Short mmCIF file of C-alpha atoms in Angstrom, two decimals:
data_model
loop_
_atom_site.label_atom_id
_atom_site.label_comp_id
_atom_site.label_asym_id
_atom_site.label_seq_id
_atom_site.Cartn_x
_atom_site.Cartn_y
_atom_site.Cartn_z
CA MET H 410 62.28 -12.20 7.17
CA ILE H 411 58.98 -13.47 8.68
CA ASP H 412 59.33 -14.63 12.15
CA GLN H 413 58.02 -17.96 12.13
CA ARG H 414 57.75 -18.70 16.02
CA GLU H 415 55.26 -15.31 16.02
CA ARG H 416 53.32 -16.67 13.19
CA ARG H 417 52.71 -19.65 14.95
CA ALA H 418 51.74 -18.15 18.14
CA LEU H 419 49.26 -16.01 16.22
CA LEU H 420 47.78 -19.14 14.60
CA ASP H 421 47.67 -20.67 18.08
CA ARG H 422 45.98 -17.79 19.68
CA ALA H 423 43.37 -17.76 16.80
CA ALA H 424 42.60 -21.74 17.32
CA HIS H 425 41.88 -20.64 21.07
CA ALA H 426 39.73 -17.62 20.52
CA ARG H 427 36.54 -17.57 22.28
CA ASP H 428 34.52 -15.91 19.38
CA ALA H 429 35.22 -13.99 16.22
CA SER H 430 35.91 -10.68 18.04
CA ASP H 431 38.29 -12.32 20.20
CA LEU H 432 39.80 -14.00 17.05
CA PHE H 433 40.19 -10.48 15.49
CA GLY H 434 41.74 -8.87 18.61
CA GLY H 435 44.32 -11.48 18.99
CA ALA H 436 45.31 -11.85 15.31
CA SER H 437 45.74 -8.06 14.92
CA ALA H 438 47.80 -7.68 17.91
CA ARG H 439 49.90 -10.58 17.03
CA LEU H 440 50.50 -9.47 13.44
CA ARG H 441 51.63 -6.20 14.64
CA ARG H 442 54.67 -7.99 15.96
CA LEU H 443 55.28 -9.35 12.50
CA MET H 444 54.34 -6.52 10.36
CA ASP H 445 54.14 -2.61 10.42
CA PHE H 446 50.63 -1.07 10.05
CA GLN H 447 49.03 1.98 11.70
CA ALA H 448 45.33 0.90 11.44
CA ALA H 449 43.33 -1.86 10.61
CA ALA H 450 39.59 -3.03 9.92
CA TRP H 451 38.45 -6.67 10.55
CA SER H 452 35.10 -8.00 9.80
CA ALA H 453 33.29 -11.24 9.46
CA THR H 454 31.43 -11.85 6.43
CA ASP H 455 28.44 -13.80 5.27
CA PRO H 456 30.08 -16.96 3.26
CA GLU H 457 27.22 -16.93 0.64
CA THR H 458 27.28 -13.38 -0.26
CA GLY H 459 30.64 -11.90 0.85
CA LEU H 460 28.95 -8.82 2.57
CA ILE H 461 30.23 -7.59 5.82
CA THR H 462 28.31 -8.61 8.88
CA ALA H 463 28.77 -8.68 12.57
CA PRO H 464 31.13 -8.77 14.40
CA MET H 465 33.52 -5.96 12.87
CA ARG H 466 36.68 -4.52 14.94
CA VAL H 467 38.08 -1.06 13.65
CA GLU H 468 41.66 0.22 14.97
CA ASN H 469 42.64 3.75 14.72
CA LEU H 470 40.16 4.67 12.01
CA GLY H 471 38.07 7.36 13.64
CA ARG H 472 34.40 7.35 13.35
CA GLY H 473 31.79 4.77 12.63
CA GLU H 474 30.49 7.26 9.40
CA GLU H 475 33.89 7.05 8.11
CA CYS H 476 33.89 3.30 8.34
CA PHE H 477 30.62 3.42 6.54
CA ALA H 478 31.93 5.73 3.72
CA TYR H 479 34.66 2.98 3.19
CA TRP H 480 32.15 0.25 2.59
CA GLU H 481 29.79 2.10 0.64
CA CYS H 482 32.31 3.32 -1.75
CA ALA H 483 33.75 -0.18 -1.92
CA LEU H 484 30.38 -1.67 -3.00
CA LEU H 485 29.31 1.30 -5.32
CA GLU H 486 32.57 2.62 -6.79
CA GLU H 487 35.76 0.63 -6.32
CA THR H 488 37.51 -0.89 -9.18
CA VAL H 489 40.96 -1.70 -7.68
CA ILE H 490 41.23 -4.81 -5.90
CA PRO H 491 37.63 -5.05 -4.99
CA PHE H 492 36.94 -7.63 -2.35
CA ARG H 493 34.52 -9.22 -4.43
CA GLU H 494 37.13 -10.05 -7.06
CA LEU H 495 39.92 -10.71 -4.44
CA ALA H 496 37.53 -13.34 -2.83
CA ARG H 497 38.00 -15.18 -6.36
CA ALA H 498 41.48 -14.46 -6.88
CA ALA H 499 44.35 -16.89 -7.12
CA VAL H 500 45.93 -15.02 -4.30
CA PRO H 501 43.57 -13.83 -1.37
CA ALA H 502 45.51 -10.60 -0.55
CA ALA H 503 46.90 -7.66 -2.23
CA GLY H 504 48.52 -4.02 -1.76
CA LEU H 505 47.06 -1.05 -3.10
CA ALA H 506 50.41 0.61 -3.85
CA ALA H 507 51.63 -2.73 -5.59
CA SER H 508 48.37 -3.41 -7.55
CA THR H 509 48.37 0.28 -8.95
CA GLY H 510 52.06 0.77 -9.76
CA GLY H 511 52.66 3.17 -6.89
CA LEU H 512 49.46 5.09 -8.00
CA PRO H 513 47.01 4.90 -5.24
CA ALA H 514 44.90 7.56 -6.30
CA ARG H 515 43.62 5.07 -9.04
CA SER H 516 41.36 3.77 -6.22
CA ALA H 517 38.07 5.59 -5.44
CA GLN H 518 38.56 4.62 -1.64
CA TYR H 519 42.00 6.16 -1.44
CA ARG H 520 40.80 9.59 -3.40
CA LYS H 521 37.59 9.91 -1.43
CA LEU H 522 38.69 8.76 2.00
CA LEU H 523 41.94 6.87 2.80
CA GLY H 524 44.22 9.75 1.17
CA ARG H 525 42.56 12.49 3.44
CA GLN H 526 43.20 10.53 6.59
CA GLY H 527 46.87 10.15 6.06
CA VAL H 528 46.93 6.48 4.53
CA GLY H 529 49.79 5.72 2.30
CA ASP H 530 48.86 2.17 1.74
CA GLU H 531 46.40 -0.73 2.21
CA LEU H 532 46.95 -4.13 2.31
CA ARG H 533 43.62 -6.18 2.10
CA ALA H 534 42.63 -9.82 2.31
CA VAL H 535 39.78 -12.19 2.21
CA LEU H 536 39.73 -14.73 4.66
CA ARG H 537 38.48 -17.72 2.74
CA ILE H 538 38.18 -21.53 2.39
CA GLY H 539 37.87 -22.49 -1.43
CA ASP H 540 35.40 -20.00 -2.68
CA ARG H 541 33.62 -19.14 0.77
CA PRO H 542 34.76 -15.81 2.30
CA TRP H 543 34.30 -16.04 6.29
CA GLY H 544 35.93 -12.57 6.78
CA VAL H 545 37.76 -9.48 5.19
CA VAL H 546 41.00 -7.39 6.89
CA SER H 547 42.29 -4.30 5.93
CA LEU H 548 45.56 -3.07 7.10
CA PHE H 549 46.68 0.60 6.73
CA ARG H 550 50.10 2.15 6.54
CA GLU H 551 50.46 5.89 6.94
CA LYS H 552 52.06 8.16 4.31
CA GLY H 553 55.73 8.58 4.56
CA ARG H 554 56.17 4.79 5.11
CA GLU H 555 57.14 1.86 2.91
CA PRO H 556 54.29 0.39 0.62
CA PHE H 557 53.37 -3.13 1.81
CA GLY H 558 55.88 -5.60 0.01
CA PRO H 559 55.73 -8.86 -1.34
CA ALA H 560 56.63 -10.95 1.84
CA GLU H 561 54.06 -8.83 3.93
CA ILE H 562 51.29 -9.67 1.42
CA SER H 563 52.37 -13.37 1.33
CA LEU H 564 52.35 -13.54 5.03
CA VAL H 565 48.59 -12.33 5.20
CA ALA H 566 47.62 -14.46 2.29
CA GLY H 567 49.03 -17.36 4.05
CA LEU H 568 46.66 -16.32 7.01
CA SER H 569 43.60 -16.38 5.21
CA GLY H 570 42.85 -20.20 5.01
CA PRO H 571 43.80 -20.71 9.00
CA LEU H 572 41.87 -17.83 10.07
CA ALA H 573 38.73 -18.52 7.62
CA ASP H 574 38.68 -21.98 9.32
CA ARG H 575 38.44 -20.69 12.77
CA LEU H 576 35.77 -18.34 11.78
CA ARG H 577 33.84 -21.31 10.34
CA GLU H 578 34.28 -23.34 13.16
CA LEU H 579 33.09 -20.43 15.44
CA ALA H 580 29.80 -20.15 13.44
CA ARG H 581 28.60 -23.59 14.62
CA PRO H 582 25.69 -23.47 16.83
CA VAL H 583 25.53 -23.07 20.53
CA ARG H 584 23.12 -24.11 23.12
CA ALA H 585 21.27 -21.03 24.00
CA ALA H 586 19.90 -22.42 27.39
CA GLY H 587 17.08 -20.50 28.79
CA ALA H 588 16.93 -18.14 25.87
CA ALA H 589 13.58 -16.62 25.79
CA ALA H 590 11.39 -16.72 22.86
CA GLU H 591 11.89 -13.51 20.49
CA PRO H 592 9.25 -11.89 18.55
CA GLN H 593 9.08 -13.26 14.98
CA ASP H 594 7.74 -10.20 13.34
CA PRO H 595 10.04 -8.51 10.87
CA GLY H 596 11.67 -5.21 11.19
CA LEU H 597 11.74 -2.97 8.18
CA ILE H 598 14.13 0.09 7.57
CA LEU H 599 13.80 2.30 4.28
CA PHE H 600 16.49 4.32 2.87
CA ASP H 601 16.12 7.06 0.17
CA PRO H 602 17.95 6.41 -3.04
CA PHE H 603 20.92 8.29 -1.64
CA GLY H 604 21.29 5.88 1.20
CA THR H 605 19.94 8.17 3.96
CA PRO H 606 17.49 6.20 6.59
CA ILE H 607 13.95 7.69 6.39
CA SER H 608 11.95 5.22 8.36
CA ILE H 609 12.22 2.44 10.74
CA ASN H 610 9.60 0.32 12.80
CA ASP H 611 9.62 -1.06 16.35
CA GLU H 612 10.39 -4.51 15.25
CA ALA H 613 13.43 -3.53 13.58
CA ARG H 614 14.68 -1.55 16.63
CA HIS H 615 14.28 -4.51 18.68
CA HIS H 616 15.92 -6.86 16.65
CA LEU H 617 18.88 -4.27 16.35
CA ASP H 618 19.02 -4.12 20.08
CA ARG H 619 19.93 -7.74 20.24
CA LEU H 620 23.18 -7.57 18.07
CA PRO H 621 27.05 -7.15 19.04
CA ASP H 622 28.46 -3.63 19.48
CA GLY H 623 30.24 -2.25 16.51
CA PRO H 624 30.81 0.72 14.25
CA THR H 625 27.82 2.46 13.26
CA ALA H 626 26.25 5.13 10.84
CA PRO H 627 24.31 8.12 12.06
CA SER H 628 20.66 8.05 11.42
CA PRO H 629 18.03 10.82 11.32
CA VAL H 630 15.26 8.29 12.41
CA GLY H 631 16.64 7.09 15.73
CA PRO H 632 19.90 5.68 17.18
CA PRO H 633 23.01 4.81 14.95
CA LEU H 634 22.50 2.21 12.62
CA PRO H 635 25.17 -0.59 12.23
CA VAL H 636 27.57 -0.27 9.31
CA TRP H 637 26.73 -3.83 8.19
CA LEU H 638 23.25 -3.10 7.90
CA VAL H 639 23.64 0.07 6.13
CA GLY H 640 26.26 -1.78 3.85
CA THR H 641 23.68 -4.32 2.90
CA ALA H 642 21.55 -1.40 1.64
CA ALA H 643 24.06 -0.17 -0.22
CA GLN H 644 24.75 -3.56 -1.76
CA ALA H 645 20.99 -3.37 -2.95
CA ARG H 646 21.78 -0.05 -4.74
CA ALA H 647 24.98 -1.24 -6.19
CA VAL H 648 22.72 -4.36 -7.98
CA ALA H 649 20.25 -1.81 -9.13
CA ALA H 650 22.93 0.23 -10.79
CA GLU H 651 24.37 -2.89 -12.22
CA HIS H 652 27.61 -2.24 -10.42
CA ASP H 653 27.50 -5.75 -8.87
CA ARG H 654 25.49 -8.62 -9.26
CA GLY H 655 25.86 -10.33 -5.91
CA ALA H 656 22.69 -10.72 -3.55
CA ALA H 657 22.13 -7.93 -0.63
CA ARG H 658 21.61 -10.31 2.03
CA ILE H 659 23.34 -11.43 5.09
CA ARG H 660 22.90 -13.58 8.36
CA ILE H 661 23.89 -12.02 11.87
CA ARG H 662 24.36 -13.50 14.94
CA THR H 663 22.95 -12.00 18.17
CA ARG H 664 24.50 -11.49 21.44
CA ASP H 665 22.60 -14.42 22.89
CA GLY H 666 23.53 -16.92 20.20
CA GLN H 667 20.46 -16.85 17.85
CA TRP H 668 20.91 -15.73 14.30
CA LEU H 669 19.00 -13.10 12.17
CA VAL H 670 18.97 -12.64 8.42
CA CYS H 671 19.02 -9.18 6.80
CA HIS H 672 17.92 -8.58 3.03
CA ALA H 673 17.54 -5.50 1.27
CA SER H 674 15.98 -4.46 -2.39
CA CYS H 675 15.35 -1.27 -4.43
CA THR H 676 11.97 -0.11 -5.35
CA ASP H 677 10.72 1.94 -8.14
CA GLY H 678 9.09 5.46 -7.75
CA PRO H 679 6.72 7.24 -9.63
CA ASP H 680 7.46 7.63 -13.35
CA GLY H 681 10.30 5.07 -13.17
CA ALA H 682 12.30 7.24 -10.86
CA PRO H 683 14.38 5.28 -8.10
CA GLY H 684 12.09 4.61 -4.86
CA PRO H 685 13.37 3.70 -1.33
CA THR H 686 15.63 0.92 -0.45
CA ALA H 687 13.82 -1.62 1.86
CA VAL H 688 15.92 -3.58 4.56
CA VAL H 689 13.89 -5.94 6.25
CA VAL H 690 15.52 -7.95 9.48
CA GLN H 691 13.93 -10.98 10.74
CA PRO H 692 14.80 -14.06 12.62
CA ALA H 693 16.40 -16.60 10.67
CA ALA H 694 14.62 -19.58 9.31
CA GLY H 695 15.67 -23.01 8.80
CA SER H 696 16.42 -22.45 4.98
CA ASP H 697 18.31 -19.37 5.77
CA MET H 698 20.79 -21.41 8.20
CA ALA H 699 21.09 -24.46 6.46
CA PRO H 700 23.88 -23.44 4.11
CA ILE H 701 25.92 -21.67 6.79
CA ILE H 702 25.87 -24.46 9.42
CA ALA H 703 26.72 -26.82 6.69
CA ASP H 704 29.58 -24.78 5.95
CA ALA H 705 30.41 -24.53 9.48
CA TYR H 706 30.70 -28.36 9.74
CA GLY H 707 32.09 -28.72 6.39
CA LEU H 708 29.06 -31.04 5.56
CA SER H 709 28.32 -31.79 1.58
CA ALA H 710 24.77 -31.12 0.18
CA ARG H 711 23.84 -34.89 0.35
CA GLU H 712 25.15 -35.15 4.06
CA LEU H 713 23.04 -32.15 4.86
CA GLU H 714 20.18 -33.89 3.60
CA ILE H 715 20.61 -37.21 5.42
CA THR H 716 21.23 -35.29 8.57
CA GLN H 717 17.97 -33.88 8.33
CA LEU H 718 16.24 -36.87 7.98
CA VAL H 719 17.93 -38.14 10.77
CA ALA H 720 16.69 -35.54 12.92
CA ARG H 721 13.25 -36.67 11.80
CA GLY H 722 13.93 -40.02 13.26
CA LEU H 723 14.07 -41.69 10.02
CA PRO H 724 15.93 -45.30 10.11
CA THR H 725 18.39 -46.15 7.35
CA ALA H 726 16.08 -47.61 5.35
CA GLU H 727 13.54 -45.30 4.90
CA ILE H 728 16.35 -42.45 4.26
CA ALA H 729 17.68 -44.70 1.66
CA ALA H 730 14.12 -44.87 -0.20
CA THR H 731 13.49 -41.23 0.32
CA LEU H 732 17.14 -40.30 -1.40
CA VAL H 733 16.81 -43.18 -3.74
CA ILE H 734 20.11 -44.44 -2.71
CA SER H 735 21.21 -47.78 -0.93
CA PRO H 736 21.49 -48.33 2.92
CA HIS H 737 25.09 -48.96 2.60
CA THR H 738 25.52 -45.48 1.25
CA VAL H 739 23.34 -43.78 3.71
CA ARG H 740 25.55 -45.50 6.45
CA ASP H 741 29.03 -44.20 4.71
CA HIS H 742 27.54 -40.55 4.80
CA VAL H 743 26.19 -40.89 8.60
CA LYS H 744 29.59 -42.25 9.47
CA ALA H 745 31.05 -38.96 7.66
CA VAL H 746 28.96 -36.72 9.02
CA PHE H 747 29.66 -38.29 12.64
CA ALA H 748 33.59 -37.56 12.02
CA LYS H 749 32.85 -34.17 10.93
CA THR H 750 30.69 -33.21 13.73
CA ARG H 751 32.62 -35.22 16.37
CA VAL H 752 29.69 -37.30 17.68
CA SER H 753 28.99 -41.04 17.75
CA SER H 754 25.48 -41.76 17.90
CA ARG H 755 22.40 -40.15 16.08
CA GLY H 756 20.96 -38.93 19.39
CA GLU H 757 24.12 -36.83 19.95
CA LEU H 758 24.19 -35.54 16.31
CA VAL H 759 20.67 -34.30 16.63
CA ALA H 760 21.43 -32.55 20.12
CA ARG H 761 24.77 -30.97 18.91
CA LEU H 762 23.39 -29.61 15.46
CA PHE H 763 19.92 -28.76 16.65
CA ALA H 764 20.92 -26.80 19.81
CA GLU H 765 19.22 -24.20 18.55
CA ASN H 766 15.67 -23.94 16.68
CA TYR H 767 17.01 -22.65 13.46
CA TRP H 768 18.37 -25.76 11.82
CA PRO H 769 16.07 -26.84 8.85
CA ARG H 770 13.85 -29.60 8.96
CA ARG H 771 13.34 -31.51 5.67
CA THR H 772 9.72 -31.27 4.79
CA ALA H 773 8.29 -34.91 4.06
CA PRO H 774 7.58 -35.67 0.25
#
């Protein structure tokens, strides 16, 4: 039976986490008091694409390249409870043994990696709100132990929403006082058709130096590359191979609270042969950040539009005319935005949401 006091302690610890890394560390430690597992991998995800991003926490899983092998196989080969399907499933958690009738070798990741590492079973979950995935977790139990049971799977599934809600809160903008302006030039990294890095420019090195620590994959063109970046390149290859249809694009928060966007695409070589995969890393524009910050505060599309117009200094009547709605409707939306962002004035709203310079401003019609 699940100890409800320990479960409440886990959620209370998550509610007071300083950042996503602190949330993952605290949740994993508390979860070990509730169930048995020997290794774990926790990662934030981009809520639009579901791809892994920073930060990532890996416990007792060896080297970074093995972590990358796990995610590369997840994107290019896995067909047993893949994360992209789990994100849409009725229950956001599943056990490998339970899903395969006790035959985990049906999983490509198990055959190629997990089985060789002594893993007997995996319990994976997507931390989501509605259809928006804010994180993923995999728990691993070594061979010789009982597979994850229904009660354990149910426990982790029940943590999905609360942990995702806290991750969403932690994605809200923070005031980066005194932060120096960063170069706006995009960074470029090229990978060969097999996923090996073959070229990187100085701008990419600069942007990567600003990112949080985490698992990496070795690179012949310089320092090891973050797993999430190599994973974005693998997603582009998965799309090109028609293994997936999702976008190869993520947004990442830097150590100083700024945001970068990373997107990848495959190119064609001579005579139709596969060409390099290009990964571009650059500061996030307003249009990149609008959806994630709107999600972070739970704003609807209309509330986001009105917030952008408020930021331009437009009065209620002009906002109503611009959006072809009544002034009364505008006031209702503004009141709802105030409640969601916990402010009491337009000036306070702009100060809170525009704490960073990446919030989009609606262009004049």
